[in-house]
């Protein structure tokens, strides 16, 4: 994805993408007013893991340098591909004013807020992106036959969100007649899973803010860790109920029954070496809890699964892949159990929520076509943010090298523009990224040490109470025994006193 202003044959030839924020004058990146500067794009050259064995065969290696080597870097609170906009959470001519962007539980929105959100998504599905276009061919074929046209297309704001995900997971084309290579994923099965999806949501949220003219617009989230086999957001006031006529379709009362998916012809792209374009095809398919062949994915994650993964101390662990154990990232992504142990049969948390949907939302090349993707991923990002908050990690906790290609700390996330590294998203949202979550987290489960401590303290207290009570009983018995053998004089004295009191009354 690149700015429309950059994808002319001339622009690609120069390998520079530094547009001017004002259409009236040439002022790359708004440098004259101090908004930003046109700089060389740095791309990570450190070793990646063994999963990807090629070099130079894929446009996404050392992203985005195959296409452009110079881009805008914005100063202060300025932002955007030409520095004509503001960083997230800022507004005003000089981007000097903070605006709160608070992501809330979608189930707690009022009826009017729900309607507004659904309509805003539908507007994003229909509104062409004002600035960004998508490549529909690999770089080798990006110029048209006359060498003056280029293979890019306009796309709607929401479909761009779908396309970026597809592009990041697509296979490497190795040539006509050869199988494409599928052991590559620039946004899943590695530490970049959380940072990539965080930026993906930020881009959609920002595009929708601009579309709505409201810099405080916030995407809500779906707390999918509610257990059971009910999709609580699958109602016609939110993501659409089940159709009464087709178990895998959305009810015609929901606007989402009219949505059509993009990027469906994945076999064609992989055999011909083409790329998904903005053409829409069939409706969204969804059949929550309906995968009869896989009982394991018929129930949503449990609240304690979230509590358990938040307890994991290590952000990620070698080999920084979908096989990692004791990795917070692999647990929330859902390839290992919430407690951290890797088991190839397990699907938990984020992955389980995808597979539970059993349809468009459960296939990586298509999943964002179902708008539930947005809410599923804001929740995943909320858990990531809570982990960052509790564990306060240093930047060095994110691995610098030997992760699967695309996932090293300084790698520019594919295919975002302007370039943004995984490291830039490995920070707490409220303080650094201009948005926050309104969320409550399930109580932390006790550790074995804490359980033993509580048991010992409880036992000691019980012993103390029993000891005190038995001492009292023994003493009062002794007292009463003494009282039954009084001195004779004493006894008459007490009897007298009693009578006196009575006579006064
Ligand atoms: O099989 C999985 O675990 C699985 C499916 C799926 C779909 C998707 O869109 C994701 O982002 C992840 C994912 N994992
Ligand atoms: Cu996902």
Short mmCIF file of C-alpha atoms and ligand atoms in Angstrom, two decimals:
data_model
loop_
_atom_site.label_atom_id
_atom_site.label_comp_id
_atom_site.label_asym_id
_atom_site.label_seq_id
_atom_site.Cartn_x
_atom_site.Cartn_y
_atom_site.Cartn_z
CA UNK A 1 0.00 0.00 0.00
CA UNK A 2 1.40 3.33 -1.05
CA UNK A 3 0.21 6.92 -1.40
CA UNK A 4 -1.49 7.49 -4.74
CA UNK A 5 0.83 10.46 -5.26
CA UNK A 6 3.89 8.15 -5.37
CA UNK A 7 2.92 5.31 -7.68
CA UNK A 8 3.52 6.88 -11.07
CA UNK A 9 6.17 5.30 -13.28
CA UNK A 10 8.31 8.35 -12.53
CA UNK A 11 7.73 8.08 -8.77
CA UNK A 12 8.65 4.39 -8.73
CA UNK A 13 11.68 5.13 -10.90
CA UNK A 14 12.94 7.66 -8.36
CA UNK A 15 12.32 5.22 -5.46
CA UNK A 16 11.36 8.28 -3.43
CA UNK A 17 7.94 8.78 -1.83
CA UNK A 18 7.95 12.16 -0.09
CA UNK A 19 4.74 13.97 -1.09
CA UNK A 20 3.91 17.57 -0.17
CA UNK A 21 1.07 18.13 2.31
CA UNK A 22 -0.10 21.16 0.34
CA UNK A 23 -1.32 20.61 -3.21
CA UNK A 24 -0.31 24.18 -4.07
CA UNK A 25 3.44 24.03 -3.62
CA UNK A 26 6.33 21.61 -3.71
CA UNK A 27 7.23 21.06 -0.07
CA UNK A 28 8.17 17.41 0.49
CA UNK A 29 6.94 16.17 3.91
CA UNK A 30 6.03 19.77 4.90
CA UNK A 31 9.72 20.38 5.65
CA UNK A 32 9.42 24.16 5.23
CA UNK A 33 6.97 24.45 8.09
CA UNK A 34 8.94 21.94 10.20
CA UNK A 35 6.36 19.16 9.91
CA UNK A 36 8.79 16.50 8.69
CA UNK A 37 11.68 15.50 6.46
CA UNK A 38 12.37 13.22 3.53
CA UNK A 39 14.87 10.59 4.76
CA UNK A 40 16.45 7.29 3.70
CA UNK A 41 14.34 4.30 4.73
CA UNK A 42 16.24 2.05 7.09
CA UNK A 43 15.45 -1.63 6.78
CA UNK A 44 16.48 -4.41 9.15
CA UNK A 45 19.32 -6.54 7.76
CA UNK A 46 19.77 -8.84 10.77
CA UNK A 47 19.42 -12.60 10.43
CA UNK A 48 15.95 -14.07 10.44
CA UNK A 49 14.92 -17.58 11.46
CA UNK A 50 15.30 -20.71 9.26
CA UNK A 51 11.63 -20.89 8.23
CA UNK A 52 12.22 -18.74 5.11
CA UNK A 53 15.13 -20.15 3.05
CA UNK A 54 15.21 -17.65 0.15
CA UNK A 55 16.92 -14.35 -0.54
CA UNK A 56 15.62 -11.76 -2.97
CA UNK A 57 12.60 -13.77 -4.10
CA UNK A 58 9.87 -11.81 -2.30
CA UNK A 59 8.95 -8.09 -2.55
CA UNK A 60 8.37 -8.04 1.20
CA UNK A 61 11.99 -8.77 2.17
CA UNK A 62 13.56 -5.63 3.70
CA UNK A 63 10.22 -3.86 3.30
CA UNK A 64 9.61 -1.36 1.71
CA UNK A 65 12.94 -0.94 -0.07
CA UNK A 66 12.00 -2.99 -3.16
CA UNK A 67 9.56 -0.15 -3.96
CA UNK A 68 10.86 2.98 -2.21
CA UNK A 69 14.08 3.88 -0.41
CA UNK A 70 13.10 7.38 0.76
CA UNK A 71 10.05 8.36 2.83
CA UNK A 72 8.74 11.12 5.12
CA UNK A 73 9.73 11.07 8.78
CA UNK A 74 7.42 13.40 10.72
CA UNK A 75 8.49 15.58 13.67
CA UNK A 76 6.76 15.96 17.06
CA UNK A 77 3.04 15.33 16.94
CA UNK A 78 2.80 15.48 13.14
CA UNK A 79 1.95 12.33 11.24
CA UNK A 80 0.81 10.70 8.00
CA UNK A 81 2.49 9.78 4.70
CA UNK A 82 3.20 13.50 3.93
CA UNK A 83 3.30 14.78 7.56
CA UNK A 84 0.18 16.79 6.72
CA UNK A 85 -1.76 15.05 9.52
CA UNK A 86 -1.31 14.46 13.25
CA UNK A 87 -0.07 11.52 15.30
CA UNK A 88 -2.79 9.37 16.89
CA UNK A 89 -4.54 11.13 19.77
CA UNK A 90 -3.63 14.67 18.60
CA UNK A 91 -5.56 17.29 16.67
CA UNK A 92 -5.46 21.01 15.75
CA UNK A 93 -3.57 22.90 13.01
CA UNK A 94 -0.29 22.40 14.84
CA UNK A 95 -1.39 19.00 16.26
CA UNK A 96 -1.08 20.60 19.69
CA UNK A 97 -4.35 19.37 21.25
CA UNK A 98 -4.75 15.93 22.80
CA UNK A 99 -7.99 14.04 22.13
CA UNK A 100 -9.06 11.03 24.16
CA UNK A 101 -9.55 7.86 22.11
CA UNK A 102 -11.08 5.32 24.48
CA UNK A 103 -11.81 1.80 23.27
CA UNK A 104 -14.79 0.34 25.15
CA UNK A 105 -16.51 -3.04 25.47
CA UNK A 106 -18.91 -3.23 22.50
CA UNK A 107 -21.55 -4.93 24.71
CA UNK A 108 -21.58 -1.88 26.98
CA UNK A 109 -22.30 0.65 24.22
CA UNK A 110 -25.77 2.22 24.18
CA UNK A 111 -28.19 1.27 21.37
CA UNK A 112 -27.33 4.55 19.65
CA UNK A 113 -23.56 3.98 20.00
CA UNK A 114 -23.92 0.47 18.56
CA UNK A 115 -25.87 1.81 15.58
CA UNK A 116 -23.27 4.53 15.03
CA UNK A 117 -20.41 2.02 15.05
CA UNK A 118 -22.12 -0.42 12.65
CA UNK A 119 -22.97 2.43 10.27
CA UNK A 120 -19.42 3.78 10.47
CA UNK A 121 -18.03 0.34 9.47
CA UNK A 122 -20.47 0.18 6.58
CA UNK A 123 -19.48 3.67 5.46
CA UNK A 124 -15.80 2.58 5.58
CA UNK A 125 -16.66 -0.44 3.40
CA UNK A 126 -18.10 1.92 0.75
CA UNK A 127 -15.76 4.95 0.98
CA UNK A 128 -12.69 4.93 -1.29
CA UNK A 129 -9.49 5.53 0.65
CA UNK A 130 -8.59 9.18 -0.03
CA UNK A 131 -4.80 8.71 -0.25
CA UNK A 132 -3.73 5.07 -0.44
CA UNK A 133 -3.76 2.60 -3.34
CA UNK A 134 -2.83 -1.10 -3.51
CA UNK A 135 -0.39 -2.93 -5.77
CA UNK A 136 -2.13 -5.60 -7.86
CA UNK A 137 1.09 -7.05 -9.28
CA UNK A 138 4.48 -8.05 -7.92
CA UNK A 139 7.24 -5.47 -8.38
CA UNK A 140 8.61 -7.37 -11.41
CA UNK A 141 5.31 -6.76 -13.21
CA UNK A 142 4.33 -3.41 -11.72
CA UNK A 143 4.83 -1.40 -14.93
CA UNK A 144 2.25 -1.71 -17.68
CA UNK A 145 3.26 -2.87 -21.19
CA UNK A 146 4.02 0.70 -22.28
CA UNK A 147 6.24 1.32 -19.23
CA UNK A 148 4.28 4.45 -18.39
CA UNK A 149 1.26 3.05 -16.51
CA UNK A 150 1.51 1.15 -13.22
CA UNK A 151 -0.51 -1.70 -11.67
CA UNK A 152 -2.20 -0.06 -8.69
CA UNK A 153 -5.88 0.23 -7.76
CA UNK A 154 -8.09 2.39 -5.60
CA UNK A 155 -9.69 0.55 -2.70
CA UNK A 156 -12.22 1.35 0.04
CA UNK A 157 -11.06 2.12 3.59
CA UNK A 158 -12.35 -1.18 4.99
CA UNK A 159 -11.17 -3.27 2.02
CA UNK A 160 -7.69 -1.79 2.46
CA UNK A 161 -7.81 -3.18 6.01
CA UNK A 162 -8.62 -6.62 4.51
CA UNK A 163 -6.01 -6.35 1.76
CA UNK A 164 -3.09 -5.44 4.06
CA UNK A 165 -3.78 -8.60 6.13
CA UNK A 166 -4.00 -10.75 2.98
CA UNK A 167 -0.75 -9.28 1.59
CA UNK A 168 1.11 -9.94 4.86
CA UNK A 169 0.11 -13.64 4.93
CA UNK A 170 0.32 -14.44 1.21
CA UNK A 171 2.72 -17.06 -0.15
CA UNK A 172 6.03 -16.32 -1.91
CA UNK A 173 5.72 -16.72 -5.68
CA UNK A 174 8.69 -18.73 -7.00
CA UNK A 175 7.85 -18.71 -10.72
CA UNK A 176 5.30 -20.03 -13.20
CA UNK A 177 4.72 -23.76 -12.86
CA UNK A 178 6.30 -23.90 -9.41
CA UNK A 179 4.41 -24.18 -6.13
CA UNK A 180 4.37 -20.94 -4.16
CA UNK A 181 6.14 -21.10 -0.82
CA UNK A 182 3.76 -20.99 2.16
CA UNK A 183 6.20 -21.11 5.09
CA UNK A 184 6.12 -17.36 5.44
CA UNK A 185 3.81 -15.06 7.41
CA UNK A 186 4.72 -11.44 8.10
CA UNK A 187 2.00 -10.97 10.73
CA UNK A 188 1.42 -14.28 12.56
CA UNK A 189 3.40 -17.04 14.29
CA UNK A 190 6.07 -14.71 15.63
CA UNK A 191 6.65 -11.83 18.05
CA UNK A 192 5.37 -9.36 15.46
CA UNK A 193 1.87 -10.83 15.73
CA UNK A 194 0.91 -8.34 18.45
CA UNK A 195 2.76 -5.28 17.11
CA UNK A 196 1.55 -5.88 13.53
CA UNK A 197 -2.12 -6.22 14.47
CA UNK A 198 -1.82 -3.21 16.78
CA UNK A 199 -0.72 -1.00 13.87
CA UNK A 200 -3.29 -2.59 11.56
CA UNK A 201 -6.08 -1.44 13.93
CA UNK A 202 -4.50 1.98 14.43
CA UNK A 203 -4.55 2.54 10.67
CA UNK A 204 -8.23 1.60 10.39
CA UNK A 205 -9.14 3.71 13.43
CA UNK A 206 -7.26 6.68 11.99
CA UNK A 207 -8.84 6.29 8.53
CA UNK A 208 -12.30 6.11 10.12
CA UNK A 209 -11.58 9.17 12.29
CA UNK A 210 -10.68 11.12 9.13
CA UNK A 211 -13.72 9.76 7.28
CA UNK A 212 -16.04 10.76 10.15
CA UNK A 213 -14.27 14.07 10.88
CA UNK A 214 -14.03 12.93 14.51
CA UNK A 215 -10.49 12.50 15.94
CA UNK A 216 -11.90 10.87 19.09
CA UNK A 217 -13.64 8.01 17.28
CA UNK A 218 -12.53 4.74 18.91
CA UNK A 219 -12.94 1.12 17.81
CA UNK A 220 -14.69 -0.94 20.50
CA UNK A 221 -13.63 -4.46 21.56
CA UNK A 222 -15.27 -7.87 21.98
CA UNK A 223 -14.41 -9.70 25.18
CA UNK A 224 -14.38 -13.13 23.55
CA UNK A 225 -13.19 -14.88 26.73
CA UNK A 226 -16.70 -15.63 27.98
CA UNK A 227 -16.71 -19.42 27.56
CA UNK A 228 -19.73 -21.28 26.21
CA UNK A 229 -20.84 -21.69 22.63
CA UNK A 230 -22.83 -18.47 22.22
CA UNK A 231 -21.59 -15.61 20.05
CA UNK A 232 -22.97 -12.71 22.11
CA UNK A 233 -22.10 -10.04 19.51
CA UNK A 234 -23.82 -11.97 16.70
CA UNK A 235 -27.03 -9.97 16.93
CA UNK A 236 -28.58 -7.68 14.36
CA UNK A 237 -27.74 -4.52 16.36
CA UNK A 238 -24.03 -5.51 16.21
CA UNK A 239 -22.24 -7.96 13.92
CA UNK A 240 -25.36 -9.68 12.56
CA UNK A 241 -27.44 -12.63 13.78
CA UNK A 242 -27.51 -16.03 12.11
CA UNK A 243 -29.81 -16.25 9.09
CA UNK A 244 -32.95 -18.35 9.64
CA UNK A 245 -32.54 -19.78 6.15
CA UNK A 246 -28.86 -20.67 5.96
CA UNK A 247 -26.89 -21.79 9.01
CA UNK A 248 -23.66 -20.24 7.67
CA UNK A 249 -25.07 -16.87 6.56
CA UNK A 250 -25.81 -13.57 8.26
CA UNK A 251 -29.41 -12.46 8.80
CA UNK A 252 -30.79 -10.12 6.13
CA UNK A 253 -31.71 -7.69 8.94
CA UNK A 254 -28.01 -6.95 9.33
CA UNK A 255 -26.19 -4.59 6.99
CA UNK A 256 -23.30 -7.09 7.00
CA UNK A 257 -25.40 -9.59 5.01
CA UNK A 258 -24.86 -7.19 2.09
CA UNK A 259 -21.07 -7.07 2.44
CA UNK A 260 -19.01 -8.93 -0.16
CA UNK A 261 -15.52 -10.31 0.50
CA UNK A 262 -12.25 -9.55 -1.32
CA UNK A 263 -9.16 -11.76 -1.78
CA UNK A 264 -11.16 -14.96 -2.20
CA UNK A 265 -9.30 -16.35 -5.27
CA UNK A 266 -6.16 -17.25 -3.35
CA UNK A 267 -5.30 -20.31 -5.52
CA UNK A 268 -5.37 -18.10 -8.60
CA UNK A 269 -3.03 -15.49 -7.07
CA UNK A 270 -0.63 -18.22 -5.92
CA UNK A 271 -0.48 -20.07 -9.24
CA UNK A 272 -0.38 -17.03 -11.51
CA UNK A 273 1.79 -14.88 -9.26
CA UNK A 274 -0.83 -12.14 -9.15
CA UNK A 275 -2.07 -10.25 -6.08
CA UNK A 276 -5.55 -9.82 -4.63
CA UNK A 277 -7.23 -6.69 -5.98
CA UNK A 278 -10.23 -4.70 -4.84
CA UNK A 279 -12.89 -6.85 -6.61
CA UNK A 280 -15.62 -8.11 -4.30
CA UNK A 281 -17.09 -11.63 -4.68
CA UNK A 282 -19.28 -13.69 -2.29
CA UNK A 283 -21.03 -12.86 1.02
CA UNK A 284 -19.44 -13.39 4.44
CA UNK A 285 -19.81 -16.96 5.81
CA UNK A 286 -20.08 -17.50 9.56
CA UNK A 287 -21.34 -20.43 11.63
CA UNK A 288 -20.30 -19.82 15.26
CA UNK A 289 -19.64 -23.02 17.24
CA UNK A 290 -20.73 -25.00 14.19
CA UNK A 291 -17.54 -26.89 13.30
CA UNK A 292 -18.81 -30.42 13.96
CA UNK A 293 -15.54 -31.94 12.78
CA UNK A 294 -13.55 -30.07 15.46
CA UNK A 295 -15.27 -30.13 18.87
CA UNK A 296 -12.25 -28.30 20.36
CA UNK A 297 -13.25 -25.09 18.56
CA UNK A 298 -16.95 -25.18 19.47
CA UNK A 299 -16.43 -23.17 22.66
CA UNK A 300 -14.98 -19.72 23.26
CA UNK A 301 -11.99 -19.22 25.58
CA UNK A 302 -12.62 -18.90 29.33
CA UNK A 303 -11.94 -15.75 31.43
CA UNK A 304 -9.26 -17.60 33.40
CA UNK A 305 -7.37 -18.23 30.12
CA UNK A 306 -6.79 -14.47 29.87
CA UNK A 307 -5.75 -14.30 33.53
CA UNK A 308 -3.31 -17.19 32.98
CA UNK A 309 -1.58 -15.75 29.90
CA UNK A 310 -1.19 -12.34 31.58
CA UNK A 311 0.87 -14.10 34.27
CA UNK A 312 3.55 -15.24 31.81
CA UNK A 313 6.70 -13.20 32.33
CA UNK A 314 8.49 -13.76 29.01
CA UNK A 315 7.14 -11.79 26.05
CA UNK A 316 8.39 -14.44 23.65
CA UNK A 317 10.77 -17.40 23.70
CA UNK A 318 13.01 -19.17 21.14
CA UNK A 319 12.38 -20.16 18.42
CA UNK A 320 10.00 -17.13 18.47
CA UNK A 321 7.53 -19.13 16.42
CA UNK A 322 4.18 -20.91 16.71
CA UNK A 323 6.03 -23.71 18.54
CA UNK A 324 7.28 -21.52 21.42
CA UNK A 325 6.55 -22.49 25.04
CA UNK A 326 6.36 -20.09 27.99
CA UNK A 327 5.76 -17.19 25.61
CA UNK A 328 3.08 -14.62 26.37
CA UNK A 329 2.84 -13.89 22.64
CA UNK A 330 2.32 -17.53 21.63
CA UNK A 331 -0.26 -17.98 24.39
CA UNK A 332 -2.40 -14.96 23.51
CA UNK A 333 -1.99 -15.75 19.80
CA UNK A 334 -3.27 -19.19 20.73
CA UNK A 335 -0.78 -21.78 19.46
CA UNK A 336 0.17 -22.75 23.01
CA UNK A 337 -1.99 -23.30 26.10
CA UNK A 338 -2.87 -20.14 28.11
CA UNK A 339 -0.45 -21.36 30.82
CA UNK A 340 2.38 -21.37 28.27
CA UNK A 341 3.01 -25.02 27.34
CA UNK A 342 3.15 -25.69 23.60
CA UNK A 343 0.96 -28.50 22.30
CA UNK A 344 0.32 -28.81 18.55
CA UNK A 345 -3.28 -29.92 19.21
CA UNK A 346 -4.10 -26.79 21.22
CA UNK A 347 -5.93 -23.75 19.90
CA UNK A 348 -6.61 -21.11 22.52
CA UNK A 349 -7.46 -17.42 22.99
CA UNK A 350 -7.07 -15.42 19.72
CA UNK A 351 -6.81 -18.45 17.40
CA UNK A 352 -9.70 -20.19 19.14
CA UNK A 353 -11.91 -17.10 18.70
CA UNK A 354 -11.10 -17.11 14.95
CA UNK A 355 -11.77 -20.83 14.53
CA UNK A 356 -14.96 -20.61 16.64
CA UNK A 357 -16.41 -18.32 13.91
CA UNK A 358 -16.08 -21.22 11.45
CA UNK A 359 -16.20 -19.40 8.13
CA UNK A 360 -14.68 -16.28 6.56
CA UNK A 361 -13.33 -15.13 9.94
CA UNK A 362 -11.38 -18.37 10.43
CA UNK A 363 -9.22 -18.31 7.28
CA UNK A 364 -6.09 -16.13 7.44
CA UNK A 365 -6.23 -14.81 3.87
CA UNK A 366 -9.90 -13.75 4.33
CA UNK A 367 -10.54 -13.21 8.04
CA UNK A 368 -10.80 -9.36 8.18
CA UNK A 369 -13.65 -9.54 5.64
CA UNK A 370 -15.83 -10.46 8.63
CA UNK A 371 -16.08 -7.26 10.73
CA UNK A 372 -15.88 -9.38 13.91
CA UNK A 373 -12.14 -9.40 13.13
CA UNK A 374 -11.92 -5.76 14.26
CA UNK A 375 -13.51 -6.46 17.65
CA UNK A 376 -11.61 -9.74 18.14
CA UNK A 377 -8.32 -7.97 17.52
CA UNK A 378 -9.01 -4.88 19.65
CA UNK A 379 -9.56 -7.30 22.56
CA UNK A 380 -6.33 -9.17 21.74
CA UNK A 381 -4.59 -5.77 21.70
CA UNK A 382 -6.19 -4.85 25.04
CA UNK A 383 -4.69 -8.01 26.60
CA UNK A 384 -1.29 -7.09 25.04
CA UNK A 385 -1.58 -3.60 26.54
CA UNK A 386 -2.44 -4.99 29.96
CA UNK A 387 0.61 -7.29 29.76
CA UNK A 388 2.83 -4.29 28.85
CA UNK A 389 1.36 -2.38 31.79
CA UNK A 390 1.88 -5.17 34.35
CA UNK A 391 5.32 -6.29 33.21
CA UNK A 392 6.74 -2.89 32.13
CA UNK A 393 9.28 -4.52 29.78
CA UNK A 394 12.39 -2.86 28.41
CA UNK A 395 12.51 -2.53 24.58
CA UNK A 396 15.23 -5.22 24.61
CA UNK A 397 12.65 -7.82 25.71
CA UNK A 398 11.47 -7.87 22.06
CA UNK A 399 13.93 -10.07 20.07
CA UNK A 400 16.29 -8.23 17.74
CA UNK A 401 17.12 -11.14 15.41
CA UNK A 402 16.52 -14.77 14.46
CA UNK A 403 12.75 -14.45 14.49
CA UNK A 404 10.71 -15.57 11.43
CA UNK A 405 11.13 -13.09 8.56
CA UNK A 406 9.22 -9.86 9.24
CA UNK A 407 9.24 -10.28 13.02
CA UNK A 408 12.64 -8.87 14.09
CA UNK A 409 12.39 -5.81 16.36
CA UNK A 410 13.59 -3.32 13.73
CA UNK A 411 11.81 -4.84 10.72
CA UNK A 412 9.34 -2.47 9.00
CA UNK A 413 5.95 -4.16 9.23
CA UNK A 414 4.63 -5.35 5.85
CA UNK A 415 2.93 -3.68 3.95
CA UNK A 416 2.38 -0.49 5.94
CA UNK A 417 3.31 2.94 4.70
CA UNK A 418 4.96 5.10 5.95
CA UNK A 419 7.48 2.57 7.34
CA UNK A 420 6.87 1.59 10.96
CA UNK A 421 8.87 -0.98 12.95
CA UNK A 422 7.69 -3.65 15.39
CA UNK A 423 9.61 -1.76 18.11
CA UNK A 424 7.46 1.34 17.63
CA UNK A 425 4.36 -0.63 18.64
CA UNK A 426 6.00 -2.34 21.65
CA UNK A 427 4.99 0.48 24.05
CA UNK A 428 2.00 1.18 26.29
CA UNK A 429 -0.88 2.63 24.28
CA UNK A 430 -2.10 5.42 26.56
CA UNK A 431 1.29 7.06 27.09
CA UNK A 432 2.75 6.53 23.61
CA UNK A 433 0.09 5.81 21.01
CA UNK A 434 -2.78 8.11 21.90
CA UNK A 435 -5.49 5.60 22.83
CA UNK A 436 -6.54 3.54 25.82
CA UNK A 437 -8.85 0.73 26.90
CA UNK A 438 -11.70 0.88 29.37
CA UNK A 439 -11.45 -2.69 30.66
CA UNK A 440 -11.54 -4.82 33.78
CA UNK A 441 -9.40 -7.92 34.01
CA UNK A 442 -10.23 -11.26 35.62
CA UNK A 443 -8.58 -11.77 39.00
CA UNK A 444 -5.14 -13.32 38.77
CA UNK A 445 -5.13 -17.03 39.61
CA UNK A 446 -2.99 -17.83 42.67
CA UNK A 447 0.46 -19.32 42.11
CA UNK A 448 1.31 -22.64 43.88
CA UNK A 449 3.51 -20.69 46.36
CA UNK A 450 0.64 -18.30 47.08
CA UNK A 451 -1.76 -21.23 47.56
CA UNK A 452 0.65 -22.85 50.09
CA UNK A 453 1.13 -19.51 51.91
CA UNK A 454 -2.63 -18.92 52.15
CA UNK A 455 -3.16 -22.51 53.37
CA UNK A 456 -0.43 -22.21 56.05
CA UNK A 457 -1.67 -18.80 57.29
CA UNK A 458 -5.29 -20.06 57.40
CA UNK A 459 -4.17 -23.17 59.32
CA UNK A 460 -2.19 -21.06 61.81
CA UNK A 461 -5.15 -18.74 62.40
CA UNK A 462 -7.45 -21.76 62.87
CA UNK A 463 -5.03 -23.28 65.39
CA UNK A 464 -4.81 -19.96 67.25
CA UNK A 465 -8.61 -19.66 67.41
CA UNK A 466 -9.01 -23.26 68.63
CA UNK A 467 -6.28 -22.72 71.23
CA UNK A 468 -7.88 -19.46 72.46
CA UNK A 469 -11.36 -20.98 72.57
CA UNK A 470 -10.24 -24.09 74.45
CA UNK A 471 -8.31 -21.94 76.94
CA UNK A 472 -11.48 -19.93 77.60
CA UNK A 473 -13.54 -23.08 78.08
CA UNK A 474 -11.00 -24.55 80.49
CA UNK A 475 -10.82 -21.30 82.49
CA UNK A 476 -14.57 -20.83 82.72
CA UNK A 477 -14.99 -24.45 83.79
CA UNK A 478 -12.38 -23.95 86.45
CA UNK A 479 -14.13 -20.76 87.56
CA UNK A 480 -17.53 -22.46 87.74
CA UNK A 481 -16.04 -25.41 89.63
CA UNK A 482 -14.57 -22.97 92.16
CA UNK A 483 -17.97 -21.19 92.40
CA UNK A 484 -19.73 -24.42 93.43
CA UNK A 485 -17.54 -24.77 96.54
CA UNK A 486 -17.79 -21.33 98.11
CA UNK A 487 -17.06 -20.40 101.72
CA UNK A 488 -20.19 -20.51 103.83
CA UNK A 489 -20.15 -16.77 104.72
CA UNK A 490 -19.80 -15.76 101.15
CA UNK A 491 -22.87 -17.69 100.12
CA UNK A 492 -25.15 -15.91 102.66
CA UNK A 493 -23.68 -12.57 101.76
CA UNK A 494 -24.59 -12.99 98.06
CA UNK A 495 -28.12 -14.17 98.92
CA UNK A 496 -28.61 -11.07 101.06
CA UNK A 497 -27.41 -8.75 98.30
CA UNK A 498 -29.85 -10.32 95.85
CA UNK A 499 -32.81 -9.74 98.15
CA UNK A 500 -31.79 -6.15 98.72
CA UNK A 501 -31.78 -5.41 94.99
CA UNK A 502 -35.17 -7.01 94.57
CA UNK A 503 -36.73 -4.99 97.38
CA UNK A 504 -35.45 -1.72 95.87
CA UNK A 505 -37.09 -2.62 92.54
O1 LIG B 1 -5.77 -22.32 12.61
C1 LIG B 1 -5.55 -21.34 13.32
O2 LIG B 1 -5.08 -21.43 14.44
C2 LIG B 1 -5.88 -20.00 12.83
C3 LIG B 1 -6.78 -19.59 11.90
C4 LIG B 1 -6.68 -18.21 11.80
C5 LIG B 1 -7.30 -17.25 11.03
C6 LIG B 1 -6.91 -15.94 11.18
O3 LIG B 1 -7.43 -14.98 10.46
C7 LIG B 1 -5.93 -15.57 12.05
O4 LIG B 1 -5.59 -14.28 12.12
C8 LIG B 1 -5.31 -16.52 12.80
C9 LIG B 1 -5.70 -17.83 12.66
N1 LIG B 1 -5.24 -18.93 13.27
CU1 LIG B 2 -6.42 -12.70 14.06
#
